[in-house]
Coordinates of C-alpha atoms and ligand atoms in Angstrom, one line a residue:
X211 CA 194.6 86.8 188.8
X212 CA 194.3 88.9 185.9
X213 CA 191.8 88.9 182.8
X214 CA 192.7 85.1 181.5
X215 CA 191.4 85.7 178.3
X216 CA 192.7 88.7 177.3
X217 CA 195.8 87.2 178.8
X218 CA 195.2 84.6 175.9
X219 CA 194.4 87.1 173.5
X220 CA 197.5 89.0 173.4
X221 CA 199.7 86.1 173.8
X222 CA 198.1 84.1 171.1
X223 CA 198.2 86.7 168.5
X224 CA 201.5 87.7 169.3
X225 CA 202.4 83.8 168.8
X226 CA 200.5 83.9 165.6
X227 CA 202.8 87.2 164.3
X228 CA 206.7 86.0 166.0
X229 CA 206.9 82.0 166.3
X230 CA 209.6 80.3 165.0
X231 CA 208.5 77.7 162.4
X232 CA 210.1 74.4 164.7
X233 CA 210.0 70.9 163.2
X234 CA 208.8 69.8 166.3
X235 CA 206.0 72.2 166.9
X236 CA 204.6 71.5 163.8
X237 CA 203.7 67.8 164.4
X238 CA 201.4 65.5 166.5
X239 CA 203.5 62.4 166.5
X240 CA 204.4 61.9 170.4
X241 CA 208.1 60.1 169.2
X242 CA 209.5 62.9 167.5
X243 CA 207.8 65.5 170.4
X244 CA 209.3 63.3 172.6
X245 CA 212.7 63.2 171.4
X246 CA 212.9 67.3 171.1
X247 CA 212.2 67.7 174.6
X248 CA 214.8 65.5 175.4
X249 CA 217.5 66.8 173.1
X250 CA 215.9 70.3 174.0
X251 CA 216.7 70.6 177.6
X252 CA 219.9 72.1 178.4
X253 CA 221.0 72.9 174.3
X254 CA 220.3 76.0 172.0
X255 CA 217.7 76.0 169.6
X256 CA 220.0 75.7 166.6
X257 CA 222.5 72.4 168.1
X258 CA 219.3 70.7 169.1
X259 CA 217.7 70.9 165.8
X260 CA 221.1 69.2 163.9
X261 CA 220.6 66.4 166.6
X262 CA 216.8 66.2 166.2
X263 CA 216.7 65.7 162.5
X264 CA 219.8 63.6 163.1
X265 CA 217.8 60.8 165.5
X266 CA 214.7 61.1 163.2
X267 CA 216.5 60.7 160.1
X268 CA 218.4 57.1 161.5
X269 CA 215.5 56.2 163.7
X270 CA 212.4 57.5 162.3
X271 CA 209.9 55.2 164.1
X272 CA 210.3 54.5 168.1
X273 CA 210.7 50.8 167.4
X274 CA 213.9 51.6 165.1
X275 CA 215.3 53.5 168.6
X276 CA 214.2 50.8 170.6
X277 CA 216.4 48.0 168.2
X278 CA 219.3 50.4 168.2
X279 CA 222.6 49.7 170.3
X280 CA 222.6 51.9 173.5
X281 CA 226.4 52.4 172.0
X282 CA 225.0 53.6 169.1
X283 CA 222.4 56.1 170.8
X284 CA 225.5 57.6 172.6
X285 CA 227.6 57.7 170.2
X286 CA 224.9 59.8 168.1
X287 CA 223.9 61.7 171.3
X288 CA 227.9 63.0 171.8
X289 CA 228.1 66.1 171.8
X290 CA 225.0 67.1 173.8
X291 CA 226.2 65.9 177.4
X292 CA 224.1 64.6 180.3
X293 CA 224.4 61.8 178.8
X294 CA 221.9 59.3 181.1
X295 CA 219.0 61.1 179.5
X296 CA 219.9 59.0 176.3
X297 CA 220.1 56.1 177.8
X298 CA 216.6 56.4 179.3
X299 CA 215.7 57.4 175.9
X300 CA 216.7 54.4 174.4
X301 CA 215.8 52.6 177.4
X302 CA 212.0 54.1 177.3
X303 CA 211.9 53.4 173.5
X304 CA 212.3 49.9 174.1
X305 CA 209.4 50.1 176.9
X306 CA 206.7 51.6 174.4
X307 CA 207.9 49.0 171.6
X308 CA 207.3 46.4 174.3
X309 CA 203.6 47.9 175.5
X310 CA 202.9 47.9 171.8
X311 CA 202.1 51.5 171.7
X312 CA 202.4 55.4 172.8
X313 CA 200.8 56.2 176.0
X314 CA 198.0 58.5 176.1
X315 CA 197.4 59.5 179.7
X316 CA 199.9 62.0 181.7
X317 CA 200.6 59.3 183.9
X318 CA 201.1 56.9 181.6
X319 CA 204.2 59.2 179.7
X320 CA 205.3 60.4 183.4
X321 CA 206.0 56.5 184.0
X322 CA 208.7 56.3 181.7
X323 CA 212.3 56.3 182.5
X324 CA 213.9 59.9 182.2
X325 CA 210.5 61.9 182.1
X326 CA 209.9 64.4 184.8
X327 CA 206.3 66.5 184.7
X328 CA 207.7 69.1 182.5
X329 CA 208.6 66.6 179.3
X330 CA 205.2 64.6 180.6
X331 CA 203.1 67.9 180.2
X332 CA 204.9 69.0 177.0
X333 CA 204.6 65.6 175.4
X334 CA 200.7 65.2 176.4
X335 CA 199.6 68.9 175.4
X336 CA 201.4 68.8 172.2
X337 CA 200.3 65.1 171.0
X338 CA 197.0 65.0 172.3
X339 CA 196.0 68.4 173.3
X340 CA 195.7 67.5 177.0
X341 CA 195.1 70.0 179.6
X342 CA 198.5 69.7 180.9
X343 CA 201.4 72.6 181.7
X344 CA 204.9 72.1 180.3
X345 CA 206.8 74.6 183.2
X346 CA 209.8 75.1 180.8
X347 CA 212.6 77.7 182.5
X348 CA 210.7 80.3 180.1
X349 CA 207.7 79.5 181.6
X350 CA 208.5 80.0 185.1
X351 CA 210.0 83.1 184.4
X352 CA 207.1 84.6 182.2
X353 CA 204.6 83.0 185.1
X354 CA 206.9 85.2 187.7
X355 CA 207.0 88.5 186.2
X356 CA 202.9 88.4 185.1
X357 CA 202.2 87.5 188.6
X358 CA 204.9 89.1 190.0
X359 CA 205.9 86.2 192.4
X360 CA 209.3 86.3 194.2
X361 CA 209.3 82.9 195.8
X362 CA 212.2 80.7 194.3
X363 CA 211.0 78.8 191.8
X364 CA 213.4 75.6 192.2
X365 CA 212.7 74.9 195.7
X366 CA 210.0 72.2 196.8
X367 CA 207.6 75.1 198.3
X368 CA 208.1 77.9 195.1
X369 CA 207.9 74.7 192.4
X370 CA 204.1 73.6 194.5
X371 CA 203.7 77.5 194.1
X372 CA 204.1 78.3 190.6
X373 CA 202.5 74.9 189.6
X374 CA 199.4 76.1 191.2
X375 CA 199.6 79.5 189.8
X376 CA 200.1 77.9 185.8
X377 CA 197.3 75.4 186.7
X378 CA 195.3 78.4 187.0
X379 CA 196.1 80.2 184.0
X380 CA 196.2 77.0 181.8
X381 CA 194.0 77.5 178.7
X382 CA 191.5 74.2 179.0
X383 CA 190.5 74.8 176.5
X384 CA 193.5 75.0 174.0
X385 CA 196.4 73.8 176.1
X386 CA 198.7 72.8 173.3
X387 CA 198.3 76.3 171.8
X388 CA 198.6 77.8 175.2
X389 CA 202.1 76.2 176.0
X390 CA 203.3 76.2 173.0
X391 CA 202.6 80.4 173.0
X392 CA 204.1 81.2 176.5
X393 CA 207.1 78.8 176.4
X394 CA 207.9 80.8 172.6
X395 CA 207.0 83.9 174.4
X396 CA 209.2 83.1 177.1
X397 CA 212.3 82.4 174.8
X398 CA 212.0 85.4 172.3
X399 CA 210.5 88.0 174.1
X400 CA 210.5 88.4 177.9
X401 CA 213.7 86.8 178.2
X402 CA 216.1 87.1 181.3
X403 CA 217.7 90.4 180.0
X404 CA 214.9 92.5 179.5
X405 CA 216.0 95.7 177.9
X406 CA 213.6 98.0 176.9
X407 CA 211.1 94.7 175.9
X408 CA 208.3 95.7 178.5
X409 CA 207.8 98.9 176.8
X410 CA 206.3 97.4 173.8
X411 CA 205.0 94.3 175.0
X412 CA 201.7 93.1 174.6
X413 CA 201.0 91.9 177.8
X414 CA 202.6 95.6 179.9
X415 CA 199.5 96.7 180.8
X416 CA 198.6 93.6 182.6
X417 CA 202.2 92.0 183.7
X418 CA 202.1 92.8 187.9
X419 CA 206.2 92.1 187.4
X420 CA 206.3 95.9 185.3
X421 CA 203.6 97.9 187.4
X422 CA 205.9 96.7 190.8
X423 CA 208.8 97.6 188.4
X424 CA 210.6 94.3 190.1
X425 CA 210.5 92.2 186.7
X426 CA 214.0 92.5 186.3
X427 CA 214.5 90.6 189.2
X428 CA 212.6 87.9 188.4
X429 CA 212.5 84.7 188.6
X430 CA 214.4 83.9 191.4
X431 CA 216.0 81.0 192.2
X432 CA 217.9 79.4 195.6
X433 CA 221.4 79.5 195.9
X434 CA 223.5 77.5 193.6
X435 CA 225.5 74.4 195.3
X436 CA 229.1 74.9 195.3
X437 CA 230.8 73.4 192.7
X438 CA 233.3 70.2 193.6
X439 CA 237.3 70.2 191.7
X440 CA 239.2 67.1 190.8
X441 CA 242.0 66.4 188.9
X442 CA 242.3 64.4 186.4
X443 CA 245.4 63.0 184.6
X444 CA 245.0 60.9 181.2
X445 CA 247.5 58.6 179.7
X446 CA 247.6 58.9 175.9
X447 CA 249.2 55.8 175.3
X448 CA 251.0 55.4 171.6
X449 CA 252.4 52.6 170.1
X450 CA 252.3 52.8 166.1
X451 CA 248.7 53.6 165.5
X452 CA 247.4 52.1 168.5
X453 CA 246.1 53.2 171.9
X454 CA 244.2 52.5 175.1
X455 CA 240.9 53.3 175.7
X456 CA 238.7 52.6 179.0
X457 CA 235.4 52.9 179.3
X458 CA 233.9 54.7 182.7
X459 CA 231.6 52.5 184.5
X460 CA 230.9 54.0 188.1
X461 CA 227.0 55.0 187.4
X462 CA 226.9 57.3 189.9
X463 CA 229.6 58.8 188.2
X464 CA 230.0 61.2 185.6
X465 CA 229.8 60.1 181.9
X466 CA 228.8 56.9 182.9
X467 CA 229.4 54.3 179.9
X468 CA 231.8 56.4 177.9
X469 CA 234.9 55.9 176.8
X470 CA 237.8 57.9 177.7
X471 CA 241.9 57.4 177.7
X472 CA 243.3 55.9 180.8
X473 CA 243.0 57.9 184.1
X474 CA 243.9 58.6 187.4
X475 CA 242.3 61.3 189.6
X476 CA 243.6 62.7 192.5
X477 CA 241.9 64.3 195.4
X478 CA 243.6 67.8 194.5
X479 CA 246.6 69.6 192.7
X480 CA 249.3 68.4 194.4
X481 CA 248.2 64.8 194.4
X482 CA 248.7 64.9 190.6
X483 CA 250.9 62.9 189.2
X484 CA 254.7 63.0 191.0
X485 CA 256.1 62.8 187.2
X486 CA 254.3 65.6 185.9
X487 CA 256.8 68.5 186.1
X488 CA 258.9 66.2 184.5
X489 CA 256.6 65.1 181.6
X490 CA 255.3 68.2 181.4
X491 CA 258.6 69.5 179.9
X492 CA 259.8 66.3 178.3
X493 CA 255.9 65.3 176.3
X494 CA 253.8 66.8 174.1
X495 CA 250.7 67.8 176.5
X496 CA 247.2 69.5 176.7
X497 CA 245.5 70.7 180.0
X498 CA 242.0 71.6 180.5
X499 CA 239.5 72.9 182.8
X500 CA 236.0 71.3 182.1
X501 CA 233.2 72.9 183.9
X502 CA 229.8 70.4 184.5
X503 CA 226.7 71.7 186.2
X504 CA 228.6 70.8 189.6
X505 CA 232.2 69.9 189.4
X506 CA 235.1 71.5 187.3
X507 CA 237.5 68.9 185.7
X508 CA 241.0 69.9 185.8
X509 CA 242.4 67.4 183.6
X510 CA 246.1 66.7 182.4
X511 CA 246.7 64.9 178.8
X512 CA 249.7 63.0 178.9
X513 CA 251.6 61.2 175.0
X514 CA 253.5 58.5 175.8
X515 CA 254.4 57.0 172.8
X516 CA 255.6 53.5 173.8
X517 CA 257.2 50.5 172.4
X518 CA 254.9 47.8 174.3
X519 CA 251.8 48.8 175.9
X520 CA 251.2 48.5 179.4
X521 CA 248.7 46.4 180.4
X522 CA 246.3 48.5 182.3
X523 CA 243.1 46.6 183.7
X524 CA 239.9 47.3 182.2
X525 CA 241.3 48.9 178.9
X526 CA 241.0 47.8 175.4
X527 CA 243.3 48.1 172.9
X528 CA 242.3 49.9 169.3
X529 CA 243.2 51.8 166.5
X530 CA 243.5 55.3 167.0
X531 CA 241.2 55.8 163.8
X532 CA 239.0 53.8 164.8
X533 CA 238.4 56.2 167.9
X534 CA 235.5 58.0 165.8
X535 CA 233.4 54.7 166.6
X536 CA 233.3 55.0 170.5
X537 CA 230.6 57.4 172.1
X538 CA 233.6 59.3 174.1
X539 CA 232.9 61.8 176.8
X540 CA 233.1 65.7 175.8
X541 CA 236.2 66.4 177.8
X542 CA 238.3 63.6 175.7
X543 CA 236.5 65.0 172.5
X544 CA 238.1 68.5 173.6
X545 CA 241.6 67.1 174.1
X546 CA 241.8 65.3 170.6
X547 CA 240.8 68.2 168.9
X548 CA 243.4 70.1 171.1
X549 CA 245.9 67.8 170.3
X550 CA 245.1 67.4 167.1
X551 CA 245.7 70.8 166.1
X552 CA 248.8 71.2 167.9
X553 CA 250.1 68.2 166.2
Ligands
SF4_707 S1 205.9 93.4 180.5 FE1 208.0 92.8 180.5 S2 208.1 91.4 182.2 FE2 206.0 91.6 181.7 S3 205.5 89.9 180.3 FE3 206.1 91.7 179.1 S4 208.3 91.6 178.7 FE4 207.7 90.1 180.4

């Protein structure tokens, strides 16, 4: 392992010179660190912070999210997907309000519905200043070029691996600084394209990633699963300014708890709908191709604008403008603004 402190050194003045100025890194209050790592994973910078100051803005204390609807926490989480992470949000909330406080301890934060050892790590260096890595996808990348390790970095073995290695480098002694500096330095400077950035960086002359010239190819990571299609068809049903809506409620299925229009799915293309060809010419229509981390939604939007609506189990029957008040899944979001502006 290289010089630690002069590893600390150049990271933390580089830090001091290029860190954004982030709501979330600039307080101690475990809720509102909590709630950015959540909203964080998987969105930009920029969308997360709308949501962030969104949540803290209606629920500015953890026991005003824990007395909130779950409806209510989806309907505000819309937008970001994956949406079970704000139901164990909501769900955790109401936990701490019940244990009558934070927890302090790693363990304590790693107990809670939805955390995993990254948002544990994150949430007990930056509240309490524990000695605890936050392995961020920046991290692992920064930790695999230093140290030049080519191991995948999402398998069992490669995440024991670079755990070990990051336990190492950990700075004891200032661990909130020290994650907060490498997860920053991760997402501004040695990012996954690096360009000409190792020329100038701070840490060149002791990165093993740029002396082996291989820290373009890292991190690497195990081959992706392959992704699953289905077809959707959706029945926009109209009658004055009414419509059907359902609400999904297979948990291990997708958008669990949201509402959507009426739908059938079929195994593949030619199980669609037999009527479609017709309809397709005869009804105003939107089709699109939704792409999740492991299935693409082909999905069909079918108007029937109808004199009596069918009765359709496990439907409800409501306004079309009062749509706006049901936590609907992205896909259906997509198709109404589709329609919307085709109409
Ligand atoms: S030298 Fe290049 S690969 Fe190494 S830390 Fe700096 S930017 Fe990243």
């Amino acid at each position: 392992m290289q010089d630690k402190s002069l590893i600390y050194k150049r990271l933390y003045a580089w830090y001091e010179s290029s860190r954004r100025v982030l709501p979330w890194r600039e307080t101690e209050n475990p809720y509102y660190i909590w709630l950015s790592e959540v909203i964080l994973q998987q969105t930009r910078v920029a969308q997360g912070m709308e949501y962030y100051l969104r949540f803290i803005a209606r629920w500015p204390k953890v026991e005003d999210l824990a007395a909130a609807k779950e409806e209510e926490v989806l309907r505000e989480w819309q937008g970001l997907g994956y949406y079970s992470r704000a139901r164990n949000l909501h769900k955790a909330a109401q936990m701490i309000v019940e244990s009558h406080s934070f927890p302090q301890t790693f363990e304590e934060i790693r107990a809670l519905p939805g955390i995993g050892d990254y948002t544990a790590g994150a949430i007990a260096s930056f509240a309490y200043n524990l000695p605890y890595p936050a392995m961020d996808g920046n991290v692992y990348r920064v930790v695999a070029r230093l140290m030049d390790i080519d191991e995948a970095f999402d398998t069992t073995a490669g995440k024991k691996l670079f755990h070990q290695r990051i336990e190492e480098l950990l700075d004891r002694d200032n661990p909130r600084l020290f994650n907060s500096a490498i997860m920053e330095f991760g997402a501004l400077y040695c990012t996954p394209v690096l360009g000409d950035a190792c020329e100038a960086c701070p840490l060149a002359d002791i990165c093993m990633g740029h002396a082996h010239g291989t820290a373009d190819l890292l991190p690497v990571r195990k081959p992706r699963p392959k992704v699953r299609d289905r077809w959707f068809t959706y029945h926009i049903y109209i009658q004055g300014d009414k419509t059907l809506i359902q609400k999904r409620e297979n948990p291990k299925d997708i958008w669990y708890h949201l509402y959507e229009f009426p739908c059938e799915e079929s195994v593949s293309e030619s199980g669609l709908s037999t009527e479609w060809s017709v309809l397709r010419q005869a009804k105003p229509v939107c089709e699109l191709t939704h792409v999740l981390s492991h299935q693409r939604i082909h999905a069909r939007f079918i108007i029937h604008k109808v004199q009596k609506m069918p009765e359709i189990p496990g439907t409800i029957l409501i306004r079309w403008d009062d749509l706006d008040d049901f936590a609907l899944s992205r896909l259906t979001l997509r198709a109404l603004d589709t329609i919307q502006h085709k109409a």
